[in-house]
Coordinates of C-alpha atoms in Angstrom, one line a residue:
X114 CA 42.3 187.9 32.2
X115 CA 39.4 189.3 30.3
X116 CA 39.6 187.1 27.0
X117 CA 38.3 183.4 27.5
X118 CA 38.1 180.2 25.0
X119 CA 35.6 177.5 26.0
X120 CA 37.3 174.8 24.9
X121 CA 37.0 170.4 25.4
X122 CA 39.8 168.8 27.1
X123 CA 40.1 165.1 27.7
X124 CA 39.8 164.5 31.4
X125 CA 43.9 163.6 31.5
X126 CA 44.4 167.1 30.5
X127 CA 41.9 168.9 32.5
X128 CA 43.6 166.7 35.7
X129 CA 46.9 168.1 34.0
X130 CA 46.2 171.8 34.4
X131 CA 44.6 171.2 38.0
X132 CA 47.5 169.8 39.4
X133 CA 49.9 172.2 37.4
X134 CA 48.1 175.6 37.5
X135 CA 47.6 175.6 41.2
X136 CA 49.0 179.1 43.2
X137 CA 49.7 178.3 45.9
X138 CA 52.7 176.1 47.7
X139 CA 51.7 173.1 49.9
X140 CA 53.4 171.0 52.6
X141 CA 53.0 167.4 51.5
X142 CA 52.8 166.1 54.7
X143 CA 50.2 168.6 56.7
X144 CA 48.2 169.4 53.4
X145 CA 48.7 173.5 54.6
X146 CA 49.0 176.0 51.8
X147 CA 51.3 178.4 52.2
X148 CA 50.9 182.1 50.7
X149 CA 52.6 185.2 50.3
X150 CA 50.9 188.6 50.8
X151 CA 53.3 191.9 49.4
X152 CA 52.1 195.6 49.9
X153 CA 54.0 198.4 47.7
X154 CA 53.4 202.1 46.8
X155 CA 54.6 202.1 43.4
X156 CA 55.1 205.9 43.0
X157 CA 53.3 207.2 40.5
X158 CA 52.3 204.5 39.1
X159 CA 56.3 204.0 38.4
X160 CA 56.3 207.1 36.4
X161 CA 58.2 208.7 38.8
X162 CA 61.7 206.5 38.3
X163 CA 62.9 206.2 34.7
X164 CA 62.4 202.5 33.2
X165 CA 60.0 202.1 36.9
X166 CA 57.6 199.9 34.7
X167 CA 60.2 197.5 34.1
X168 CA 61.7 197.3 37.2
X169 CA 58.2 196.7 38.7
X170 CA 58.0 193.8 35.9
X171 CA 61.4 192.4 37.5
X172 CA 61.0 192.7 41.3
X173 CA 57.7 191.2 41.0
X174 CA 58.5 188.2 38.7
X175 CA 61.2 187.6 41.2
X176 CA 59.0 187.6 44.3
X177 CA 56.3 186.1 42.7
X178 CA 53.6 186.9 45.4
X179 CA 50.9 184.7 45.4
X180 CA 48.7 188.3 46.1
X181 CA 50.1 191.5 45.6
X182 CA 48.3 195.4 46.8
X183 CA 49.9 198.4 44.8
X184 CA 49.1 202.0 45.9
X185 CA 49.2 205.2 44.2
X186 CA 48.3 204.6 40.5
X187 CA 48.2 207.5 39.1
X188 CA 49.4 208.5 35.8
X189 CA 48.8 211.0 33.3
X190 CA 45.7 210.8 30.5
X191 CA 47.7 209.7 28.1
X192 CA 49.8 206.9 29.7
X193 CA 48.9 203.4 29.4
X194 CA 48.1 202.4 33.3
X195 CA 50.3 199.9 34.5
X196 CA 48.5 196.9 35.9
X197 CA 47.4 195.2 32.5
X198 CA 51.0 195.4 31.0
X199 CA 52.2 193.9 34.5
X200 CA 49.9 191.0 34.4
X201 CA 50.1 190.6 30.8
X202 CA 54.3 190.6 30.9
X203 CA 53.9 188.2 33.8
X204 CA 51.8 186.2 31.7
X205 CA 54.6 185.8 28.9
X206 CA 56.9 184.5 31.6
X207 CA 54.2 182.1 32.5
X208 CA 52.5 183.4 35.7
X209 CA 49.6 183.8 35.6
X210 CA 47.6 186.8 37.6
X211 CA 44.0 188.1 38.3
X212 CA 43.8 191.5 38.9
X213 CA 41.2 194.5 39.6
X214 CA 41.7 197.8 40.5
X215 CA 39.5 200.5 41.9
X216 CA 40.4 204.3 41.7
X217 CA 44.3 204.8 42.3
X218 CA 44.7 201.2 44.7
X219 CA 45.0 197.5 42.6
X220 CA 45.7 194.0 43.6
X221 CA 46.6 191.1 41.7
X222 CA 46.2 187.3 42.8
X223 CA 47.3 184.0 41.5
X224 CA 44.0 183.3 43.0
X225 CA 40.8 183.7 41.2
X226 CA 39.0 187.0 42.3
X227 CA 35.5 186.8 42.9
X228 CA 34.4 189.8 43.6
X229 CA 35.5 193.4 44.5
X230 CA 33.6 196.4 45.8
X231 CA 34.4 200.3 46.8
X232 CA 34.3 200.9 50.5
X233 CA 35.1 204.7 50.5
X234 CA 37.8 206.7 48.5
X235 CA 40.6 205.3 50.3
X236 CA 40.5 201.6 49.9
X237 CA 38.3 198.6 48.2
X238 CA 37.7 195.2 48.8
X239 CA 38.6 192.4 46.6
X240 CA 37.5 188.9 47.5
X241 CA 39.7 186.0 46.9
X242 CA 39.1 182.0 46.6
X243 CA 41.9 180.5 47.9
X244 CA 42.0 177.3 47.8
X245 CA 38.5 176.8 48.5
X246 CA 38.6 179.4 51.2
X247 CA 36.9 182.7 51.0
X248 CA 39.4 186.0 51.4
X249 CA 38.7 189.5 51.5
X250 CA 41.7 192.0 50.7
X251 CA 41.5 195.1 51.4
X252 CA 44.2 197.5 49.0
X253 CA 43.9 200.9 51.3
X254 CA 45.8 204.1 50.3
X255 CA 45.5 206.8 53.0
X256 CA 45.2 210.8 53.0
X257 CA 49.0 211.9 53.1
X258 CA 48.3 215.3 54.6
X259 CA 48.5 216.1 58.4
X260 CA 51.0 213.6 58.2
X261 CA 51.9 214.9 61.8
X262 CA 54.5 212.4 62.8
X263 CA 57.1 215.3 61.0
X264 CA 56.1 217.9 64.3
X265 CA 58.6 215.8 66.2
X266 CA 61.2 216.0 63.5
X267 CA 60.5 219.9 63.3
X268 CA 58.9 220.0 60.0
X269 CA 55.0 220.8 59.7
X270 CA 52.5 218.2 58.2
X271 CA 51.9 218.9 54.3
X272 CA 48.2 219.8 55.0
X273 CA 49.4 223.3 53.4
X274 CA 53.4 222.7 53.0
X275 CA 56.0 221.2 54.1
X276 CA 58.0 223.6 55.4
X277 CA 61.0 223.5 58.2
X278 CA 59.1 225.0 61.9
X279 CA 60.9 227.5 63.9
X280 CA 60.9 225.2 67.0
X281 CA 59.7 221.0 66.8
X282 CA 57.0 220.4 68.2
X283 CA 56.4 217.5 70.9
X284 CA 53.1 218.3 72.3
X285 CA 51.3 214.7 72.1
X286 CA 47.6 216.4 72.4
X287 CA 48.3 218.5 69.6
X288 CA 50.1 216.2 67.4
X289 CA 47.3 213.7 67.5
X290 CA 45.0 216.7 67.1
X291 CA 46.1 217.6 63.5
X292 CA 46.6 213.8 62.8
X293 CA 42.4 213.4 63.4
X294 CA 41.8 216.1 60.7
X295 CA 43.1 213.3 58.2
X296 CA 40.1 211.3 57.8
X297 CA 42.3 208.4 58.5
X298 CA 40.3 207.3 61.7
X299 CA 37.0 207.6 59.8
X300 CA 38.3 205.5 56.8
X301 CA 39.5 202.9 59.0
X302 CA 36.1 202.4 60.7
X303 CA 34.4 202.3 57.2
X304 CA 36.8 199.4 56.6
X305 CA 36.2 197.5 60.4
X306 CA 32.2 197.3 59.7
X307 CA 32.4 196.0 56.8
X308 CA 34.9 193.7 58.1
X309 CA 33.2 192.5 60.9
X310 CA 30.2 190.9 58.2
X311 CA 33.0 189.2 56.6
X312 CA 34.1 187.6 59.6
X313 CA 31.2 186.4 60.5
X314 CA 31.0 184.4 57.6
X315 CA 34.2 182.9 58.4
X316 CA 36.3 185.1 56.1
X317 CA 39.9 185.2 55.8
X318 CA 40.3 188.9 56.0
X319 CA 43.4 191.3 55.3
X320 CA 44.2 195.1 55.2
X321 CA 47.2 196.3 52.9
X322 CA 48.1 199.3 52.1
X323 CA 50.6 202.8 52.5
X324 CA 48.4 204.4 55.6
X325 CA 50.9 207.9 55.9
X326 CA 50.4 207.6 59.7
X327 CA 52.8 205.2 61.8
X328 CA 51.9 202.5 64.2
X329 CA 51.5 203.0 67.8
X330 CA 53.6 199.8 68.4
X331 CA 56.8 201.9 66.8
X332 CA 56.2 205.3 69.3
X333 CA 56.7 204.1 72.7
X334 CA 59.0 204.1 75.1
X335 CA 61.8 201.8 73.5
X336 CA 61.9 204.2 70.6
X337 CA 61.1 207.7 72.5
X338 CA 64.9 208.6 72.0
X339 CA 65.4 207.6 68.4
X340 CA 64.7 208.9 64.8
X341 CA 64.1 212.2 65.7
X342 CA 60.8 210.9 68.2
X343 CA 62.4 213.5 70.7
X344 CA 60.8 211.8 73.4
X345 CA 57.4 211.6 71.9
X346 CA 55.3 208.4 73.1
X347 CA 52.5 208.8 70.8
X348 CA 49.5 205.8 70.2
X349 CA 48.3 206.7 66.6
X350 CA 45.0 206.7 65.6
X351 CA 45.0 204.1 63.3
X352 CA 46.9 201.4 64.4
X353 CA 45.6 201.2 68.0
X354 CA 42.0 201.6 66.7
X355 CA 42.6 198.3 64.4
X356 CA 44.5 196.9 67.4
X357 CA 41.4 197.5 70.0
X358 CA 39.2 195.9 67.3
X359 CA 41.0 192.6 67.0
X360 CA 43.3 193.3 64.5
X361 CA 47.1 192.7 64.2
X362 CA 49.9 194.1 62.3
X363 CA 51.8 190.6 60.4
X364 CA 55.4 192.3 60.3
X365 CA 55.4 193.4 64.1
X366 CA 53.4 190.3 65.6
X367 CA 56.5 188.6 63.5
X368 CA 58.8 191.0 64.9
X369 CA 57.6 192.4 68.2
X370 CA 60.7 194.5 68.8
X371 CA 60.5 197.5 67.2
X372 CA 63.7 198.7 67.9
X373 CA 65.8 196.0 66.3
X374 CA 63.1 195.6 63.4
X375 CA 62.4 199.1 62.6
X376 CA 60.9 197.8 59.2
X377 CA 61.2 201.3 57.6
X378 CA 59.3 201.8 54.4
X379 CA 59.7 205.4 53.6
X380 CA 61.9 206.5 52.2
X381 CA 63.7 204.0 50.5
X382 CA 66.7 205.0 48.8
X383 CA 66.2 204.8 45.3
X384 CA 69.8 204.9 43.9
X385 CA 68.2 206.1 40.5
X386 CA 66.6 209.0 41.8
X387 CA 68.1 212.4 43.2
X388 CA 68.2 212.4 46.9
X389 CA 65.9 215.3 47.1
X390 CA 63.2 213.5 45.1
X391 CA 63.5 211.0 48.1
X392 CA 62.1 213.1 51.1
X393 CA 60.2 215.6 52.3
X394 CA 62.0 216.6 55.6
X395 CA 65.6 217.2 54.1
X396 CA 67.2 217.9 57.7
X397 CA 65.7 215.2 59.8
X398 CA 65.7 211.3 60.4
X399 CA 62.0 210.8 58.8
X400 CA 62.2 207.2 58.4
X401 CA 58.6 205.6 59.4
X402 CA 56.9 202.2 58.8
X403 CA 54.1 203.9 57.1
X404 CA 52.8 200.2 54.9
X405 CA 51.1 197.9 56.6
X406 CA 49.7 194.2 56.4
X407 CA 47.0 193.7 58.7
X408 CA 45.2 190.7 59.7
X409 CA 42.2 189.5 61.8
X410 CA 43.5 185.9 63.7
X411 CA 42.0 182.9 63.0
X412 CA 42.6 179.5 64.2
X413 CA 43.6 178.4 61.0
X414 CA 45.9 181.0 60.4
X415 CA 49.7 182.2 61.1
X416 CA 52.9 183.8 59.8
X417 CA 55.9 181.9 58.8
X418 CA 57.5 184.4 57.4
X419 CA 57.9 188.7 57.3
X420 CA 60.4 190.6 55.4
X421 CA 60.7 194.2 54.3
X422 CA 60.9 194.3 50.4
X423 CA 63.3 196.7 48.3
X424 CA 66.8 198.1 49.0
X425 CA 68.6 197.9 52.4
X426 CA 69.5 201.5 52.1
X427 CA 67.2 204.6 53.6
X428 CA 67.7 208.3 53.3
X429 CA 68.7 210.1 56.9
X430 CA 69.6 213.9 56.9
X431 CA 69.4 214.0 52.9
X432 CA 72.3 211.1 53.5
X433 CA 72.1 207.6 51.4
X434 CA 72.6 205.6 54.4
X435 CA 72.5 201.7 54.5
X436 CA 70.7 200.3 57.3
X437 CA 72.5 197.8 60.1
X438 CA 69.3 196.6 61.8
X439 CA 68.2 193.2 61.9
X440 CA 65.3 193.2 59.3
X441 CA 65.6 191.0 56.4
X442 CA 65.5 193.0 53.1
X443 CA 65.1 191.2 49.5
X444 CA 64.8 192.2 46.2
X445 CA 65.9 191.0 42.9
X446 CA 69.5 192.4 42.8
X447 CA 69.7 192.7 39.1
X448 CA 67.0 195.0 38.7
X449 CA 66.2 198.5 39.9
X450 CA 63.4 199.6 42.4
X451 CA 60.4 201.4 41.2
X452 CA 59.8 203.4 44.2
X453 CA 60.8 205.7 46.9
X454 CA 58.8 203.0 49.6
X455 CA 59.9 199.6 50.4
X456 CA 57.4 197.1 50.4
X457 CA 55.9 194.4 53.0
X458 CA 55.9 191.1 52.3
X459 CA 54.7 188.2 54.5
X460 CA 54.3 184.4 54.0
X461 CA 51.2 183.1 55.7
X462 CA 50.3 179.3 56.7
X463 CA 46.3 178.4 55.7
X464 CA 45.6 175.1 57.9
X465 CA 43.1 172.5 56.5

């Protein structure tokens, strides 16, 4: 909100808009405030899916997050960006949301935001008061070259195309190789010292965003046979290097097993968009958990809740296929989805 009245109010109605304008949800009996956290590439900015904008207007008045991270907003020089017609639509249905944005990665917050800063080109940090308690979010969008998890799938990494190979390849050493020239791991260490300093301030702190690398926890031994891994046991950069620094991944510490809980978020099939608008490896199973809530514990924190957000279906083999797993999809059902990723969306418990 960038307009504001100073205004008197009697007492009775300041007391009024205290109790009614508060974000977030609370247990009567423990005093806890309960908070939802959803992460979502939105394509383009939503350019990408015709009447996207709306759509995004309906799935997240639906939802209602109390904070939301958006990814890859990026539109042409003449189109209006997105974010301030989403907040101000929300707004004329009564929900009110704070918002800042940095290069192509936003957030917006029921909670006031109190601050935000540029860590490198990949990601920013917004700090949050919620409910009295300070929170930095970090809204991180990745390099999406050397996206090497396609060797195994037989399909080279985009850092030049994205071409079918003659042969996949399954060499570990040399997959992880081509993954390091992504800048990924150097990004993510930009993000962990500056971290650690908010930690140590007691800060609530959180890491959102599409990272185009999967997560160690999904390329073990359980999965070695499956999507198209072809026996591949591969610890990824990333994700092991947040893991080793205290870090943990909401939707798999929520759902440990990763082969009953896939939590695919690319590619989601987008039933208004062609098929092969929908992926980049036509002839493989690429489906990959590439968005990601992360969190560093604290005693006062926990999840209550993790669901993958968007359409049940995927795309496998340039196939529409709906999935039969066990993870927990929602959406708003009347509405279309803006993007070719599914989002993340977890419910945390604050104590006091």
């Amino acid at each position: 909100m960038s307009n504001r009245f100073i205004v008197y109010l009697s007492p009775f109605i300041l007391l009024f808009f205290a109790c009614t304008s508060q974000p977030n949800k609370r247990a009567e009996e423990s005093g806890n405030v309960e908070f939802t956290i959803l992460q979502l590439n939105l394509w383009g900015e939503c350019t990408k899916v015709e009447n996207g904008s709306q759509y995004l207007l309906d799935q997240i008045a639906y939802f209602q997050p109390d904070i939301a991270t958006f990814c890859e907003l990026y539109k042409g020089e003449n189109d209006d960006p997105i974010i301030p017609q989403l907040t101000q639509s929300l707004a004329e249905k009564g929900m009110t949301y704070y918002s800042a944005q940095v290069d192509g990665r936003a957030i917006i917050s029921k909670y006031p935001i109190i601050g935000k800063e540029r860590i490198n080109k990949w990601m920013f940090k917004a700090v949050l008061n919620i409910d009295g308690k300070r929170a930095a979010v970090y809204p991180a969008h990745s390099e999406y070259r050397y996206y090497s998890c396609y060797y195994p799938r037989g399909y080279s990494d985009g850092s030049s195309s994205w071409n079918k190979l003659p042969n996949p390849i399954t060499d570990v050493d040399e997959i992880l190789a081509v993954n390091r020239q992504s800048g990924r791991i150097e990004s993510t260490q930009t993000f962990i010292q500056d971290a650690e300093k908010e930690i140590e301030k007691g800060t609530l702190v959180f890491l959102a965003g599409d990272f185009n690398e999967p997560s160690h926890l999904d390329w073990q031994d359980d999965t070695k046979n499956l999507r198209d891994h072809r026996g591949c046991v591969v610890d990824w950069d990333v994700s092991l290097l947040l893991y080793n620094n205290g870090f943990k991944d909401a939707y798999r510490e929520f759902f440990p097993d990763a082969v009953s809980y896939p939590g695919f978020t690319f590619p989601a099939d987008n039933i208004h968009v062609g098929v092969s608008s929908l992926t980049w490896a036509p002839d493989s199973d690429e489906r990959e958990r590439i968005d990601f809530i992360y969190y560093y514990p604290n005693d006062k924190l926990s999840i209550k809740d993790a669901s993958i957000a968007g359409p049940s279906g995927s795309i496998v083999k340039s196939e529409r296929i709906e999935e039969n797993n066990d993870d927990v999809f929602v959406s708003n059902d009347n509405s279309g989805w803006p993007s070719d990723h599914k989002g993340v969306l977890i419910k945390f418990i604050l104590q006091h």
